[in-house]
XYZ file of C-alpha atoms in Angstrom:
352
model
C -28.555 -20.004 17.997
C -28.338 -22.937 15.625
C -26.365 -26.092 16.267
C -23.685 -25.144 13.717
C -23.086 -21.804 15.443
C -22.993 -23.481 18.872
C -20.442 -25.965 17.618
C -18.329 -23.171 16.124
C -18.387 -21.130 19.308
C -17.503 -24.177 21.392
C -14.630 -24.894 19.046
C -13.406 -21.354 19.594
C -13.571 -21.635 23.332
C -11.707 -24.888 23.396
C -9.004 -23.565 21.127
C -9.921 -25.689 18.122
C -8.135 -24.756 14.941
C -10.551 -26.211 12.399
C -12.601 -22.993 12.080
C -11.890 -19.271 11.675
C -12.828 -18.633 15.326
C -9.932 -20.396 17.018
C -7.425 -17.566 17.536
C -9.212 -15.869 20.431
C -12.468 -16.194 22.333
C -14.893 -14.181 20.233
C -17.606 -14.343 22.892
C -15.583 -12.370 25.449
C -16.726 -8.873 26.518
C -13.282 -7.275 26.196
C -13.964 -5.851 22.758
C -16.878 -3.609 23.728
C -14.813 -0.471 24.364
C -12.024 -0.932 21.829
C -13.210 1.574 19.221
C -16.093 3.987 18.797
C -18.271 3.225 15.761
C -18.381 6.937 14.954
C -14.596 7.172 15.032
C -14.308 4.206 12.659
C -16.921 5.742 10.362
C -15.216 9.142 10.284
C -11.844 7.471 9.779
C -13.160 5.509 6.795
C -14.948 8.502 5.242
C -11.812 10.658 5.455
C -9.827 7.963 3.688
C -12.442 7.448 0.975
C -12.824 11.184 0.316
C -9.047 11.680 0.220
C -8.558 8.939 -2.359
C -11.541 10.122 -4.413
C -10.200 13.672 -4.454
C -6.728 12.465 -5.448
C -8.214 10.338 -8.238
C -10.073 13.367 -9.648
C -6.865 15.424 -9.587
C -4.937 12.607 -11.269
C -7.498 12.213 -14.039
C -7.529 15.952 -14.624
C -3.723 16.103 -14.782
C -3.402 13.117 -17.110
C -5.512 14.841 -19.768
C -3.155 17.830 -19.922
C 0.083 15.877 -20.212
C 1.994 15.050 -23.351
C 5.092 13.644 -21.623
C 5.036 9.867 -21.897
C 7.161 9.157 -18.779
C 4.938 11.427 -16.701
C 1.773 9.891 -18.206
C 2.872 6.345 -17.357
C 3.807 7.469 -13.846
C 0.297 8.903 -13.404
C -1.128 5.547 -14.492
C 0.765 3.832 -11.670
C -0.437 6.498 -9.255
C -4.024 5.972 -10.447
C -3.632 2.241 -9.826
C -2.336 2.958 -6.327
C -5.157 5.379 -5.489
C -7.837 3.041 -6.882
C -6.376 0.187 -4.830
C -6.377 2.249 -1.635
C -9.926 3.489 -2.294
C -11.319 0.012 -2.942
C -9.423 -1.402 0.034
C -11.005 1.114 2.399
C -14.435 0.663 0.823
C -14.453 -3.144 0.999
C -13.029 -3.499 4.506
C -15.100 -0.655 5.957
C -18.300 -2.190 4.571
C -17.756 -5.147 6.933
C -15.928 -3.619 9.896
C -18.084 -0.506 10.422
C -21.394 -2.454 10.612
C -19.771 -4.680 13.227
C -18.899 -1.687 15.412
C -22.514 -0.496 15.285
C -24.296 -3.844 15.713
C -21.673 -5.987 17.524
C -23.001 -9.009 15.628
C -21.744 -12.465 16.600
C -19.540 -13.816 13.820
C -20.310 -17.409 14.718
C -24.026 -16.760 14.140
C -23.772 -14.532 11.081
C -20.937 -16.432 9.388
C -20.841 -20.024 10.674
C -19.150 -21.206 7.475
C -16.414 -18.545 7.728
C -17.124 -17.290 4.206
C -17.370 -13.638 5.239
C -14.246 -13.995 7.363
C -12.326 -15.526 4.444
C -13.460 -12.717 2.151
C -12.375 -10.053 4.639
C -9.036 -11.791 5.225
C -8.471 -12.021 1.472
C -9.277 -8.307 1.156
C -6.819 -7.410 3.917
C -4.017 -9.350 2.203
C -4.862 -8.271 -1.352
C -5.334 -4.560 -0.668
C -2.375 -4.622 1.718
C 0.158 -6.228 -0.588
C -0.844 -4.289 -3.722
C 0.394 -0.834 -2.592
C 3.746 -2.280 -1.545
C 4.229 -4.033 -4.881
C 3.036 -0.987 -6.820
C 5.478 1.202 -4.887
C 8.343 -1.114 -5.826
C 7.153 -1.205 -9.447
C 6.985 2.587 -9.667
C 10.433 2.900 -8.106
C 11.845 0.399 -10.600
C 10.273 2.183 -13.562
C 11.700 5.534 -12.461
C 15.096 3.935 -11.781
C 15.427 2.733 -15.360
C 13.880 5.931 -16.738
C 16.432 8.131 -14.935
C 19.572 5.976 -14.886
C 19.137 4.068 -18.157
C 17.092 6.412 -20.367
C 18.469 4.944 -23.610
C 18.487 1.271 -22.627
C 14.895 0.755 -23.725
C 13.501 1.229 -27.200
C 10.716 3.412 -25.818
C 9.305 4.612 -22.545
C 6.524 2.713 -20.841
C 3.290 3.535 -22.626
C -0.037 4.018 -20.867
C -1.262 0.648 -22.101
C 1.829 -1.146 -20.854
C 1.627 0.709 -17.546
C -1.969 -0.443 -17.039
C -0.888 -3.966 -17.977
C 1.789 -3.861 -15.270
C -0.777 -2.622 -12.748
C -3.040 -5.497 -13.787
C -0.211 -7.986 -13.262
C 0.382 -6.607 -9.756
C -3.324 -6.957 -8.985
C -3.331 -10.495 -10.369
C -0.288 -11.551 -8.369
C -1.727 -10.084 -5.159
C -5.001 -11.864 -5.881
C -3.213 -15.209 -6.187
C -1.398 -14.510 -2.933
C -4.663 -13.757 -1.180
C -6.261 -16.943 -2.520
C -3.580 -19.236 -1.080
C -5.604 -19.972 2.110
C -8.562 -20.918 -0.074
C -6.253 -23.342 -1.865
C -5.116 -24.854 1.450
C -2.017 -22.881 2.451
C -2.697 -21.039 5.709
C -5.997 -19.795 7.140
C -7.915 -16.589 7.630
C -9.183 -16.303 11.193
C -11.132 -13.790 13.266
C -8.855 -11.377 15.126
C -9.148 -9.360 18.322
C -11.461 -7.574 19.095
C -13.702 -9.608 16.769
C -14.240 -7.025 14.009
C -11.812 -8.213 11.344
C -10.099 -11.282 9.891
C -6.492 -11.764 8.879
C -3.827 -14.412 8.425
C -3.186 -16.706 11.407
C -0.060 -16.200 13.523
C 0.012 -19.754 14.871
C 2.851 -22.299 14.535
C 0.990 -24.629 12.159
C 3.026 -25.379 9.024
C 0.593 -23.842 6.550
C -0.001 -20.743 8.667
C 3.721 -20.244 9.205
C 4.561 -20.511 5.501
C 1.765 -18.148 4.491
C 2.654 -15.581 7.165
C 6.326 -15.610 6.211
C 5.485 -15.399 2.503
C 3.234 -12.378 3.056
C 5.603 -10.575 5.431
C 8.870 -11.264 3.595
C 7.366 -10.272 0.248
C 6.230 -6.983 1.776
C 9.630 -6.358 3.370
C 11.363 -7.161 0.079
C 9.101 -4.680 -1.766
C 9.891 -1.898 0.704
C 13.640 -2.583 0.561
C 13.588 -2.732 -3.233
C 11.786 0.616 -3.331
C 14.397 2.080 -0.990
C 17.306 0.893 -3.171
C 15.769 2.075 -6.453
C 14.700 5.446 -5.047
C 18.047 6.081 -3.360
C 19.989 5.516 -6.573
C 17.525 7.654 -8.555
C 17.740 10.522 -6.056
C 21.552 10.405 -6.126
C 21.475 10.536 -9.936
C 19.154 13.542 -9.943
C 21.306 15.319 -7.362
C 24.332 14.887 -9.647
C 22.380 16.383 -12.540
C 21.289 19.341 -10.448
C 24.825 20.084 -9.236
C 26.411 19.682 -12.646
C 27.313 23.194 -13.813
C 26.978 22.248 -17.447
C 23.336 21.252 -16.980
C 22.068 24.152 -14.875
C 19.673 25.182 -17.606
C 18.463 21.620 -18.207
C 17.212 20.513 -14.818
C 14.760 17.662 -14.654
C 11.916 19.324 -12.769
C 9.409 16.716 -13.889
C 11.656 13.876 -12.754
C 12.252 15.638 -9.444
C 8.514 16.014 -8.914
C 7.967 12.305 -9.514
C 10.842 11.343 -7.229
C 9.535 13.567 -4.421
C 6.194 11.787 -4.672
C 7.841 8.371 -4.831
C 9.998 9.058 -1.796
C 6.913 10.263 0.081
C 5.034 7.069 -0.794
C 8.036 4.977 0.263
C 8.436 6.776 3.608
C 4.743 6.366 4.432
C 4.784 2.685 3.458
C 7.897 2.093 5.555
C 6.477 3.783 8.661
C 3.032 2.193 8.357
C 3.940 -1.314 7.176
C 7.366 -2.314 8.462
C 6.310 -2.615 12.148
C 3.533 -5.057 11.192
C 5.668 -7.077 8.776
C 8.543 -7.407 11.239
C 6.074 -8.255 14.017
C 4.578 -11.067 11.911
C 8.014 -12.568 11.204
C 9.097 -12.334 14.838
C 5.854 -13.801 16.202
C 5.819 -16.736 13.798
C 9.499 -17.608 14.306
C 9.278 -17.321 18.096
C 6.351 -19.744 18.182
C 7.984 -22.378 15.967
C 9.506 -24.358 18.904
C 6.010 -24.761 20.373
C 4.929 -26.791 17.383
C 1.201 -27.507 17.345
C 0.730 -26.997 21.081
C -0.207 -23.299 20.718
C -3.865 -22.994 19.714
C -4.670 -19.380 20.635
C -2.686 -16.178 20.425
C -1.592 -14.571 23.715
C -3.635 -11.510 24.699
C -0.610 -9.222 24.331
C 0.052 -10.493 20.808
C -3.586 -9.889 19.839
C -3.455 -6.289 21.062
C -0.136 -5.558 19.361
C -1.453 -6.979 16.102
C -4.460 -4.659 16.327
C -2.214 -1.629 16.934
C -0.002 -2.458 13.949
C -3.020 -3.027 11.694
C -4.357 0.395 12.650
C -0.996 1.858 11.654
C -1.317 0.142 8.278
C -4.710 1.745 7.622
C -3.044 5.150 7.747
C -1.110 4.162 4.623
C -4.318 4.133 2.591
C -5.293 7.559 3.917
C -1.910 9.280 3.530
C -0.987 7.900 0.084
C -3.342 10.195 -1.886
C -2.127 13.271 -0.001
C 1.404 12.603 -1.201
C 0.282 13.378 -4.729
C -2.138 16.146 -3.719
C 0.476 18.070 -1.710
C 3.649 17.224 -3.641
C 2.535 18.318 -7.092
C 4.679 20.875 -8.895
C 1.932 23.512 -8.670
C 1.923 23.171 -4.879
C 5.707 22.870 -4.581
C 6.177 26.082 -6.586
C 4.173 27.989 -3.978
C 6.412 26.652 -1.222
C 9.613 26.978 -3.259
C 9.172 29.704 -5.922
C 12.587 28.894 -7.411
C 11.171 25.669 -8.832
C 9.934 26.794 -12.231
C 9.249 24.943 -15.427
C 12.501 24.375 -17.250
C 13.280 22.347 -20.349
C 14.016 18.672 -19.885
C 17.581 17.432 -19.886
C 16.832 15.818 -23.229
C 15.344 18.985 -24.708
C 17.481 21.101 -27.075
C 19.212 24.183 -25.684
C 17.071 27.327 -26.318
C 20.166 29.256 -27.461
C 20.763 26.668 -30.177
C 17.143 26.994 -31.255
C 17.558 30.772 -31.626
C 20.723 30.313 -33.700
C 18.990 27.968 -36.135
C 16.029 30.335 -36.360
C 18.271 33.329 -37.023
C 20.162 31.426 -39.675
């Protein structure tokens, strides 16, 4: 072991906060039985295959569509699936080798560059799905409740531009520790890096910014989706519009609600835990240098819950497509849109 690695490991043991190894003692043996490498590998492969399958289905569906609202919605879904796929691929490429080799981070990454990259990936690929979910909910809200307030529906090009803006914003958020606000540090059991839940000013601000932005995205999605669902329910129970039900809009809303429910279940425990942990440690000031063992274990449990979001997201689209829903509920058949002309009127004009 080189002198730089020895110094880093000593800094970790003494609770120093100037490196990425100061949150817990990375040299401890407690992490040997945390997770099986084969379980982690199978878990990652299932997620990658699920997202790849969903992406193929999305691309196939987008070629057959002529509806602009549905096409733009599929663009947002493609952005979400690509984000989940890349998030699993990037993080698994670092975490899975660790489970097989149990390499010492202080020796392999004494400069904390790999740890910073993994922490950035966790924040970037974590925040993107939440922001994309809120963006999709907002787009559907205006499309359903204010269909004539815009000059035109969101085109494919504009939809991809919005996805790009979400990626860019999440990238800037993830780069804040590189710019000096907060730190990415190695987390229990030594296989991954994430933001630092310590009462330092920079760490506290970054943790609260990440968590509150995620909570705001989930709440915004809930508000938009609730209003949109109520609007669609009114349309469906309006006797004058029985023959003009918005099956396409209903299909999109079912998928959006599914994405929102999964994001809420998988993400809210972690986001609330981050806020609670940071605020509870504020009175300690700079005296706390390492996270308590119980906090480390809870953080690991909540992060594992978050990874399920990337695996379940693609199945929302795979299972909640109209073709699948029609098999479960045969009464859901293709009907004209609420904006389409009445077929009886079309027959009158034709007869005339």
